[in-house]
mmCIF file of C-alpha atoms in Angstrom:
data_model
loop_
_atom_site.group_PDB
_atom_site.id
_atom_site.type_symbol
_atom_site.label_atom_id
_atom_site.label_comp_id
_atom_site.label_asym_id
_atom_site.label_seq_id
_atom_site.Cartn_x
_atom_site.Cartn_y
_atom_site.Cartn_z
ATOM 1 C CA MET A 1 50.689 -36.498 20.616
ATOM 2 C CA THR A 2 48.454 -36.107 17.633
ATOM 3 C CA THR A 3 46.345 -33.060 16.597
ATOM 4 C CA VAL A 4 42.968 -33.520 14.989
ATOM 5 C CA ALA A 5 42.235 -31.094 12.134
ATOM 6 C CA THR A 6 38.948 -29.459 12.635
ATOM 7 C CA ARG A 7 36.752 -28.333 9.640
ATOM 8 C CA PRO A 8 35.029 -24.909 10.037
ATOM 9 C CA ASP A 9 31.385 -24.976 10.948
ATOM 10 C CA ARG A 10 29.455 -24.157 7.798
ATOM 11 C CA ALA A 11 26.125 -24.637 9.099
ATOM 12 C CA GLY A 12 25.540 -20.793 9.468
ATOM 13 C CA VAL A 13 26.929 -19.975 6.190
ATOM 14 C CA PRO A 14 23.508 -20.228 4.181
ATOM 15 C CA SER A 15 21.916 -18.134 6.814
ATOM 16 C CA ARG A 16 24.583 -15.550 6.857
ATOM 17 C CA ARG A 17 24.422 -15.402 3.010
ATOM 18 C CA ARG A 18 20.619 -14.989 3.222
ATOM 19 C CA SER A 19 20.979 -12.208 5.703
ATOM 20 C CA GLY A 20 23.525 -10.467 3.622
ATOM 21 C CA ARG A 21 21.442 -10.632 0.582
ATOM 22 C CA ARG A 22 18.518 -9.261 2.299
ATOM 23 C CA ALA A 23 20.359 -6.378 3.736
ATOM 24 C CA ALA A 24 21.715 -5.562 0.253
ATOM 25 C CA VAL A 25 18.070 -5.701 -1.018
ATOM 26 C CA ALA A 26 17.044 -3.473 1.623
ATOM 27 C CA ALA A 27 19.774 -0.877 0.912
ATOM 28 C CA THR A 28 18.921 -1.071 -2.833
ATOM 29 C CA ALA A 29 15.237 -0.358 -2.021
ATOM 30 C CA ALA A 30 16.017 2.342 0.346
ATOM 31 C CA LEU A 31 18.133 3.995 -2.413
ATOM 32 C CA LEU A 32 15.375 3.684 -5.017
ATOM 33 C CA LEU A 33 12.939 5.367 -2.531
ATOM 34 C CA ALA A 34 15.576 8.202 -2.012
ATOM 35 C CA VAL A 35 15.744 8.618 -5.798
ATOM 36 C CA ALA A 36 11.921 8.610 -6.014
ATOM 37 C CA LEU A 37 11.599 11.314 -3.315
ATOM 38 C CA LEU A 38 14.179 13.589 -4.894
ATOM 39 C CA ALA A 39 12.551 13.042 -8.419
ATOM 40 C CA SER A 40 9.054 13.927 -7.000
ATOM 41 C CA LEU A 41 10.477 17.200 -5.600
ATOM 42 C CA ALA A 42 12.590 18.044 -8.725
ATOM 43 C CA LEU A 43 10.646 16.964 -11.712
ATOM 44 C CA GLY A 44 7.535 18.100 -13.331
ATOM 45 C CA SER A 45 6.394 20.783 -15.859
ATOM 46 C CA ARG A 46 9.142 23.154 -14.271
ATOM 47 C CA PRO A 47 12.164 20.890 -13.650
ATOM 48 C CA LEU A 48 14.402 22.126 -10.996
ATOM 49 C CA ALA A 49 18.112 21.366 -10.244
ATOM 50 C CA VAL A 50 18.897 19.374 -7.049
ATOM 51 C CA ASP A 51 20.729 22.405 -5.419
ATOM 52 C CA GLN A 52 17.477 24.517 -5.981
ATOM 53 C CA VAL A 53 15.431 21.761 -4.212
ATOM 54 C CA TRP A 54 17.879 21.756 -1.396
ATOM 55 C CA GLN A 55 17.838 25.508 -0.985
ATOM 56 C CA ALA A 56 14.038 25.430 -0.952
ATOM 57 C CA LEU A 57 13.809 22.868 1.727
ATOM 58 C CA THR A 58 16.614 24.260 3.961
ATOM 59 C CA ALA A 59 16.726 28.023 3.232
ATOM 60 C CA PRO A 60 13.434 29.151 1.497
ATOM 61 C CA ASP A 61 13.678 32.577 0.002
ATOM 62 C CA GLY A 62 10.122 33.005 -1.259
ATOM 63 C CA GLY A 63 11.273 32.618 -4.826
ATOM 64 C CA GLU A 64 9.648 30.587 -7.648
ATOM 65 C CA ALA A 65 11.617 27.391 -6.764
ATOM 66 C CA THR A 66 10.573 27.626 -3.094
ATOM 67 C CA THR A 67 6.998 28.125 -3.982
ATOM 68 C CA ILE A 68 7.017 25.010 -6.323
ATOM 69 C CA VAL A 69 8.753 22.729 -3.863
ATOM 70 C CA ARG A 70 7.148 23.642 -0.528
ATOM 71 C CA GLU A 71 3.672 24.523 -1.664
ATOM 72 C CA LEU A 72 3.132 22.091 -4.710
ATOM 73 C CA ARG A 73 5.584 19.211 -4.752
ATOM 74 C CA LEU A 74 6.242 18.527 -1.034
ATOM 75 C CA PRO A 75 2.719 17.962 0.092
ATOM 76 C CA ARG A 76 2.066 15.442 -2.787
ATOM 77 C CA THR A 77 5.483 13.940 -2.039
ATOM 78 C CA ALA A 78 4.493 13.528 1.568
ATOM 79 C CA LEU A 79 1.205 12.074 0.508
ATOM 80 C CA GLY A 80 2.722 9.552 -1.864
ATOM 81 C CA LEU A 81 5.233 8.334 0.738
ATOM 82 C CA THR A 82 2.395 7.733 3.178
ATOM 83 C CA VAL A 83 -0.173 6.133 0.719
ATOM 84 C CA GLY A 84 2.474 3.996 -1.114
ATOM 85 C CA LEU A 85 3.678 2.498 2.093
ATOM 86 C CA ALA A 86 0.107 1.954 3.525
ATOM 87 C CA LEU A 87 -1.028 0.109 0.323
ATOM 88 C CA ALA A 88 2.072 -2.121 0.003
ATOM 89 C CA VAL A 89 2.061 -3.202 3.561
ATOM 90 C CA ALA A 90 -1.791 -3.726 3.530
ATOM 91 C CA GLY A 91 -1.283 -5.809 0.376
ATOM 92 C CA VAL A 92 1.225 -8.167 2.215
ATOM 93 C CA LEU A 93 -1.268 -8.570 4.995
ATOM 94 C CA PHE A 94 -4.239 -9.320 2.688
ATOM 95 C CA GLN A 95 -2.361 -11.836 0.852
ATOM 96 C CA ALA A 96 -1.020 -13.456 3.984
ATOM 97 C CA LEU A 97 -4.424 -13.469 5.896
ATOM 98 C CA THR A 98 -6.425 -14.853 2.899
ATOM 99 C CA ARG A 99 -3.478 -17.110 1.549
ATOM 100 C CA ASN A 100 -4.488 -15.686 -1.749
ATOM 101 C CA PRO A 101 -1.667 -14.257 -3.948
ATOM 102 C CA LEU A 102 -4.132 -12.111 -5.803
ATOM 103 C CA ALA A 103 -5.673 -10.535 -2.715
ATOM 104 C CA GLU A 104 -5.897 -6.696 -2.600
ATOM 105 C CA PRO A 105 -8.020 -4.199 -0.729
ATOM 106 C CA ARG A 106 -10.965 -4.860 -3.000
ATOM 107 C CA ILE A 107 -11.075 -8.480 -1.844
ATOM 108 C CA LEU A 108 -12.568 -7.688 1.561
ATOM 109 C CA GLY A 109 -14.744 -4.649 0.348
ATOM 110 C CA ILE A 110 -12.459 -2.024 1.950
ATOM 111 C CA SER A 111 -12.138 0.082 -1.113
ATOM 112 C CA ALA A 112 -15.849 -0.183 -1.736
ATOM 113 C CA GLY A 113 -16.445 0.984 1.800
ATOM 114 C CA ALA A 114 -14.327 4.037 1.417
ATOM 115 C CA SER A 115 -16.000 4.990 -1.768
ATOM 116 C CA PHE A 116 -19.444 4.643 -0.148
ATOM 117 C CA GLY A 117 -18.277 6.891 2.495
ATOM 118 C CA VAL A 118 -17.142 9.522 -0.089
ATOM 119 C CA VAL A 119 -20.365 9.466 -2.094
ATOM 120 C CA LEU A 120 -22.423 9.525 1.249
ATOM 121 C CA ALA A 121 -20.447 12.658 2.331
ATOM 122 C CA ILE A 122 -20.959 14.482 -1.007
ATOM 123 C CA ALA A 123 -24.640 13.536 -1.697
ATOM 124 C CA VAL A 124 -26.104 13.540 1.817
ATOM 125 C CA PHE A 125 -23.993 15.801 3.882
ATOM 126 C CA GLY A 126 -22.913 18.332 1.203
ATOM 127 C CA VAL A 127 -19.209 17.976 1.876
ATOM 128 C CA ALA A 128 -17.427 19.545 -0.951
ATOM 129 C CA SER A 129 -13.652 19.481 0.065
ATOM 130 C CA LEU A 130 -11.139 16.650 0.089
ATOM 131 C CA ALA A 131 -10.128 17.299 3.650
ATOM 132 C CA GLY A 132 -13.769 17.083 4.631
ATOM 133 C CA TYR A 133 -14.616 13.697 3.157
ATOM 134 C CA VAL A 134 -11.369 11.907 4.002
ATOM 135 C CA TRP A 135 -12.996 11.151 7.446
ATOM 136 C CA PHE A 136 -16.044 9.641 5.738
ATOM 137 C CA ALA A 137 -13.903 7.482 3.517
ATOM 138 C CA VAL A 138 -11.868 6.199 6.547
ATOM 139 C CA ALA A 139 -15.013 5.530 8.359
ATOM 140 C CA GLY A 140 -16.564 3.604 5.493
ATOM 141 C CA ALA A 141 -13.501 1.538 4.977
ATOM 142 C CA LEU A 142 -13.361 0.743 8.677
ATOM 143 C CA ALA A 143 -17.023 -0.256 8.830
ATOM 144 C CA ALA A 144 -16.706 -2.419 5.843
ATOM 145 C CA GLY A 145 -13.868 -4.356 7.340
ATOM 146 C CA LEU A 146 -15.540 -4.723 10.612
ATOM 147 C CA LEU A 147 -18.711 -5.858 8.867
ATOM 148 C CA VAL A 148 -16.796 -8.527 6.832
ATOM 149 C CA LEU A 149 -15.011 -9.779 9.973
ATOM 150 C CA ALA A 150 -18.168 -9.991 11.901
ATOM 151 C CA VAL A 151 -20.233 -11.817 9.209
ATOM 152 C CA ALA A 152 -17.327 -14.322 8.472
ATOM 153 C CA SER A 153 -16.833 -15.015 12.154
ATOM 154 C CA GLY A 154 -20.494 -15.791 12.495
ATOM 155 C CA THR A 155 -20.503 -18.591 9.998
ATOM 156 C CA ARG A 156 -19.784 -22.085 10.611
ATOM 157 C CA GLU A 157 -16.337 -22.138 9.115
ATOM 158 C CA GLY A 158 -15.405 -19.026 11.068
ATOM 159 C CA ALA A 159 -13.058 -16.219 9.653
ATOM 160 C CA SER A 160 -11.400 -18.638 7.192
ATOM 161 C CA PRO A 161 -9.576 -17.268 4.176
ATOM 162 C CA VAL A 162 -12.377 -18.492 1.777
ATOM 163 C CA THR A 163 -15.026 -17.200 3.925
ATOM 164 C CA LEU A 164 -13.503 -13.720 4.167
ATOM 165 C CA ALA A 165 -13.032 -13.566 0.410
ATOM 166 C CA LEU A 166 -16.563 -14.600 -0.214
ATOM 167 C CA VAL A 167 -18.176 -12.202 2.329
ATOM 168 C CA GLY A 168 -15.826 -9.410 1.068
ATOM 169 C CA ALA A 169 -16.813 -9.917 -2.590
ATOM 170 C CA ALA A 170 -20.493 -9.871 -1.797
ATOM 171 C CA LEU A 171 -20.036 -6.661 0.334
ATOM 172 C CA ASP A 172 -18.028 -5.059 -2.616
ATOM 173 C CA ALA A 173 -20.632 -5.652 -5.076
ATOM 174 C CA SER A 174 -23.513 -4.399 -2.706
ATOM 175 C CA LEU A 175 -21.596 -1.175 -1.789
ATOM 176 C CA ALA A 176 -20.751 -0.589 -5.477
ATOM 177 C CA ALA A 177 -24.422 -0.857 -6.299
ATOM 178 C CA GLY A 178 -25.246 1.750 -3.611
ATOM 179 C CA VAL A 179 -22.410 4.093 -4.967
ATOM 180 C CA TYR A 180 -23.660 3.791 -8.515
ATOM 181 C CA ALA A 181 -27.305 4.376 -7.481
ATOM 182 C CA MET A 182 -26.328 7.673 -5.699
ATOM 183 C CA LEU A 183 -24.179 8.825 -8.502
ATOM 184 C CA SER A 184 -27.034 8.172 -11.061
ATOM 185 C CA ILE A 185 -29.367 10.597 -9.454
ATOM 186 C CA ASP A 186 -27.010 13.389 -8.568
ATOM 187 C CA ALA A 187 -24.857 14.955 -11.166
ATOM 188 C CA ARG A 188 -22.974 17.270 -8.716
ATOM 189 C CA THR A 189 -22.031 14.074 -6.628
ATOM 190 C CA PHE A 190 -20.799 12.481 -9.722
ATOM 191 C CA GLU A 191 -18.558 15.381 -10.666
ATOM 192 C CA GLU A 192 -17.011 15.528 -7.124
ATOM 193 C CA TYR A 193 -16.663 11.730 -6.957
ATOM 194 C CA ARG A 194 -15.011 11.459 -10.416
ATOM 195 C CA PHE A 195 -12.052 13.525 -9.290
ATOM 196 C CA TRP A 196 -11.323 11.332 -6.280
ATOM 197 C CA VAL A 197 -12.096 7.915 -7.817
ATOM 198 C CA VAL A 198 -9.361 8.131 -10.442
ATOM 199 C CA GLY A 199 -6.786 7.914 -7.794
ATOM 200 C CA GLY A 200 -3.737 10.301 -7.589
ATOM 201 C CA LEU A 201 -1.765 12.681 -5.546
ATOM 202 C CA THR A 202 -2.551 15.923 -7.286
ATOM 203 C CA GLY A 203 -4.806 18.513 -5.606
ATOM 204 C CA ARG A 204 -4.094 17.323 -1.966
ATOM 205 C CA ASP A 205 -2.409 19.546 0.406
ATOM 206 C CA VAL A 206 -0.213 18.568 3.241
ATOM 207 C CA GLY A 207 -3.076 18.475 5.742
ATOM 208 C CA VAL A 208 -4.589 15.311 3.931
ATOM 209 C CA ALA A 209 -1.333 13.351 4.848
ATOM 210 C CA GLY A 210 -1.524 14.490 8.412
ATOM 211 C CA GLN A 211 -5.186 13.570 8.748
ATOM 212 C CA VAL A 212 -4.558 9.856 7.781
ATOM 213 C CA LEU A 213 -1.004 9.610 9.398
ATOM 214 C CA PRO A 214 -2.434 8.289 12.747
ATOM 215 C CA PHE A 215 -4.330 5.531 11.116
ATOM 216 C CA VAL A 216 -1.131 4.465 9.081
ATOM 217 C CA LEU A 217 1.042 4.580 12.177
ATOM 218 C CA ALA A 218 -1.479 2.362 14.044
ATOM 219 C CA GLY A 219 -1.766 -0.103 11.134
ATOM 220 C CA LEU A 220 2.113 -0.379 10.878
ATOM 221 C CA ALA A 221 2.441 -1.091 14.625
ATOM 222 C CA LEU A 222 -0.084 -3.847 14.340
ATOM 223 C CA ALA A 223 1.521 -5.352 11.227
ATOM 224 C CA ALA A 224 4.868 -5.378 13.095
ATOM 225 C CA LEU A 225 3.141 -7.195 16.132
ATOM 226 C CA VAL A 226 1.589 -9.951 13.983
ATOM 227 C CA ALA A 227 4.575 -10.564 11.532
ATOM 228 C CA ARG A 228 5.798 -13.678 13.261
ATOM 229 C CA GLY A 229 2.179 -15.103 13.466
ATOM 230 C CA LEU A 230 1.905 -14.574 9.695
ATOM 231 C CA ASP A 231 4.827 -16.863 9.042
ATOM 232 C CA ALA A 232 3.175 -19.566 11.216
ATOM 233 C CA LEU A 233 -0.189 -19.078 9.661
ATOM 234 C CA ALA A 234 1.246 -19.611 6.201
ATOM 235 C CA LEU A 235 2.034 -23.201 7.353
ATOM 236 C CA GLY A 236 -1.818 -23.856 8.170
ATOM 237 C CA ASP A 237 -3.977 -23.281 11.196
ATOM 238 C CA ASP A 238 -3.144 -26.600 12.885
ATOM 239 C CA VAL A 239 0.591 -26.108 12.623
ATOM 240 C CA ALA A 240 0.285 -22.398 13.702
ATOM 241 C CA ARG A 241 -1.512 -23.662 16.796
ATOM 242 C CA GLY A 242 1.051 -26.302 17.394
ATOM 243 C CA LEU A 243 3.780 -23.569 17.454
ATOM 244 C CA GLY A 244 1.847 -21.751 20.100
ATOM 245 C CA HIS A 245 0.396 -18.993 18.115
ATOM 246 C CA ARG A 246 -3.208 -17.781 18.691
ATOM 247 C CA ILE A 247 -4.427 -17.739 15.263
ATOM 248 C CA GLY A 248 -7.582 -15.812 16.237
ATOM 249 C CA LEU A 249 -5.599 -12.981 17.583
ATOM 250 C CA VAL A 250 -3.186 -13.005 14.654
ATOM 251 C CA ARG A 251 -6.097 -12.795 12.044
ATOM 252 C CA LEU A 252 -7.752 -10.012 14.209
ATOM 253 C CA GLY A 253 -4.552 -7.896 14.480
ATOM 254 C CA GLY A 254 -3.492 -8.392 10.820
ATOM 255 C CA GLY A 255 -7.030 -7.767 9.523
ATOM 256 C CA ALA A 256 -7.212 -4.587 11.587
ATOM 257 C CA ALA A 257 -3.890 -3.405 10.513
ATOM 258 C CA ALA A 258 -4.894 -4.001 6.796
ATOM 259 C CA VAL A 259 -8.212 -2.230 7.340
ATOM 260 C CA LEU A 260 -6.599 0.808 8.832
ATOM 261 C CA LEU A 261 -3.876 0.992 6.195
ATOM 262 C CA THR A 262 -6.246 0.566 3.289
ATOM 263 C CA GLY A 263 -8.856 3.012 4.624
ATOM 264 C CA ALA A 264 -6.269 5.777 5.256
ATOM 265 C CA ALA A 265 -4.664 5.296 1.874
ATOM 266 C CA VAL A 266 -7.814 5.040 -0.229
ATOM 267 C CA ALA A 267 -9.316 8.024 1.718
ATOM 268 C CA ALA A 268 -6.335 10.222 0.963
ATOM 269 C CA ALA A 269 -5.644 9.391 -2.684
ATOM 270 C CA GLY A 270 -8.568 7.434 -4.080
ATOM 271 C CA PRO A 271 -8.512 3.667 -5.078
ATOM 272 C CA ILE A 272 -4.927 3.401 -6.670
ATOM 273 C CA ALA A 273 -4.514 -0.022 -8.384
ATOM 274 C CA PHE A 274 -1.683 -2.596 -8.245
ATOM 275 C CA VAL A 275 0.531 -1.084 -5.664
ATOM 276 C CA GLY A 276 -0.993 -3.472 -2.949
ATOM 277 C CA LEU A 277 -1.021 -6.337 -5.375
ATOM 278 C CA ALA A 278 2.336 -6.169 -7.302
ATOM 279 C CA VAL A 279 4.668 -4.845 -4.609
ATOM 280 C CA PRO A 280 4.320 -7.837 -2.163
ATOM 281 C CA HIS A 281 5.032 -10.237 -5.034
ATOM 282 C CA LEU A 282 8.222 -8.294 -5.880
ATOM 283 C CA ALA A 283 9.248 -8.186 -2.165
ATOM 284 C CA ARG A 284 8.783 -11.890 -1.760
ATOM 285 C CA ALA A 285 10.820 -12.641 -4.972
ATOM 286 C CA LEU A 286 13.560 -10.430 -3.529
ATOM 287 C CA VAL A 287 13.761 -11.631 0.171
ATOM 288 C CA GLY A 288 11.623 -14.892 0.545
ATOM 289 C CA ALA A 289 8.634 -15.466 2.491
ATOM 290 C CA ASP A 290 9.616 -14.198 5.861
ATOM 291 C CA HIS A 291 7.021 -11.582 6.625
ATOM 292 C CA ARG A 292 9.245 -9.379 8.693
ATOM 293 C CA TRP A 293 11.450 -8.940 5.627
ATOM 294 C CA THR A 294 8.494 -8.879 3.174
ATOM 295 C CA LEU A 295 6.838 -6.105 5.114
ATOM 296 C CA ALA A 296 9.976 -3.984 5.368
ATOM 297 C CA ILE A 297 10.959 -4.262 1.760
ATOM 298 C CA SER A 298 7.314 -3.495 0.683
ATOM 299 C CA ALA A 299 7.316 -0.499 2.825
ATOM 300 C CA LEU A 300 10.255 0.919 0.902
ATOM 301 C CA LEU A 301 9.143 -0.319 -2.693
ATOM 302 C CA GLY A 302 5.497 0.725 -2.327
ATOM 303 C CA PRO A 303 6.139 4.634 -2.042
ATOM 304 C CA ALA A 304 8.922 4.312 -4.584
ATOM 305 C CA LEU A 305 6.661 2.785 -7.106
ATOM 306 C CA LEU A 306 3.842 5.285 -6.323
ATOM 307 C CA LEU A 307 6.026 8.381 -6.317
ATOM 308 C CA GLY A 308 7.766 7.056 -9.512
ATOM 309 C CA ALA A 309 4.366 6.696 -11.304
ATOM 310 C CA ASP A 310 3.333 10.190 -10.061
ATOM 311 C CA VAL A 311 6.559 11.590 -11.667
ATOM 312 C CA VAL A 312 5.887 9.785 -14.837
ATOM 313 C CA GLY A 313 2.363 11.092 -14.875
ATOM 314 C CA ARG A 314 3.624 14.737 -14.749
ATOM 315 C CA LEU A 315 6.185 14.233 -17.560
ATOM 316 C CA VAL A 316 4.350 12.346 -20.229
ATOM 317 C CA ALA A 317 1.677 15.005 -21.267
ATOM 318 C CA PRO A 318 2.893 18.463 -20.130
ATOM 319 C CA PRO A 319 1.506 20.762 -19.064
ATOM 320 C CA GLY A 320 -1.304 18.421 -18.021
ATOM 321 C CA GLU A 321 -0.822 15.263 -15.935
ATOM 322 C CA VAL A 322 -1.816 11.729 -15.984
ATOM 323 C CA PRO A 323 -3.167 10.604 -12.579
ATOM 324 C CA ALA A 324 -0.803 8.183 -10.671
ATOM 325 C CA GLY A 325 -3.640 5.616 -10.348
ATOM 326 C CA ILE A 326 -3.628 5.247 -14.113
ATOM 327 C CA VAL A 327 0.217 5.087 -14.324
ATOM 328 C CA THR A 328 0.411 2.406 -11.586
ATOM 329 C CA ALA A 329 -2.076 0.249 -13.368
ATOM 330 C CA LEU A 330 -0.202 0.579 -16.660
ATOM 331 C CA VAL A 331 3.058 -0.246 -14.957
ATOM 332 C CA GLY A 332 1.889 -2.788 -12.422
ATOM 333 C CA ALA A 333 0.039 -5.140 -14.807
ATOM 334 C CA PRO A 334 3.027 -6.061 -16.914
ATOM 335 C CA LEU A 335 5.194 -6.219 -13.644
ATOM 336 C CA LEU A 336 2.808 -8.679 -12.013
ATOM 337 C CA ALA A 337 2.645 -10.849 -15.170
ATOM 338 C CA TYR A 338 6.438 -10.999 -15.217
ATOM 339 C CA LEU A 339 6.478 -11.923 -11.484
ATOM 340 C CA VAL A 340 3.969 -14.657 -11.983
ATOM 341 C CA ARG A 341 5.714 -15.981 -14.954
ATOM 342 C CA ARG A 342 9.092 -16.003 -13.227
ATOM 343 C CA ALA A 343 7.461 -17.927 -10.301
ATOM 344 C CA LYS A 344 6.160 -20.502 -12.618
ATOM 345 C CA VAL A 345 9.611 -20.960 -14.327
ATOM 346 C CA MET A 346 11.263 -21.318 -11.043
ATOM 347 C CA THR A 347 8.901 -23.874 -9.665
ATOM 348 C CA ALA A 348 8.797 -25.976 -12.904
#
């Protein structure tokens, strides 16, 4: 009787290796986020030790460290976590829906809609507090997104990536003109708007993060629902239909998620650059094009980048601060250039 030697099945080896690598990337990204959270609570013009931070969080005694952590740094850390996550996930959605690797919130006029809402709140309704005009910014962003989708859907090509980009660019220019017109005739509005438009986490209390959190959670839920559809959409509309996906619903759900996330983030912290543009590229370079993984890794790297930028802004010019929006632009531009160069080298 003879025995036949069998070779181990290696068909699943690449898949297991890929899953293991992605899990390692996720763990590293989570660690980076944890470090950024701790740095945001501990570092600033008055640095604190880790044990002081821990005591202020778990056993507040009313001392200086407790006041600094709980009243100053914890609110901006919570806001940075919320805004960074929202911008990064929205960037993934915009780039997937438009099939444009350079897509960001401005491409659909969302940021301009939020800016228009803020200026309208200050100039027309006399709103003077950040907590007050957050709602106007969210409403402006949602209205801009809905208008772009409605106009694009009414064209002969429908809500195609090119049509969405063109309609969004036109709306962005129109709303920007309206914003500048109101600013040019009202100095008080300009002074209020200038503080918001730079983009940053300073001066916001914990209530601002609470105001926008429901919009962020709704956007994340929609993003999770359409993740598989985005993978199919990347192969083209015909292929996506052949795979059984309803591309209209995928685009509607993804677009609604992106608008909710962007509107909430821009309303709370102003138009912060490059988080929604650079982080999705970094996530795809690390875990590939599977949108479930890209969304998850972006949700970890986005707040880590924004909180890291906020910490750097506190330390470079004490006792003053550089707004996080300026730091992300300075860091994000070379990071994006490196990622694009790396992609060209890999495809050459």
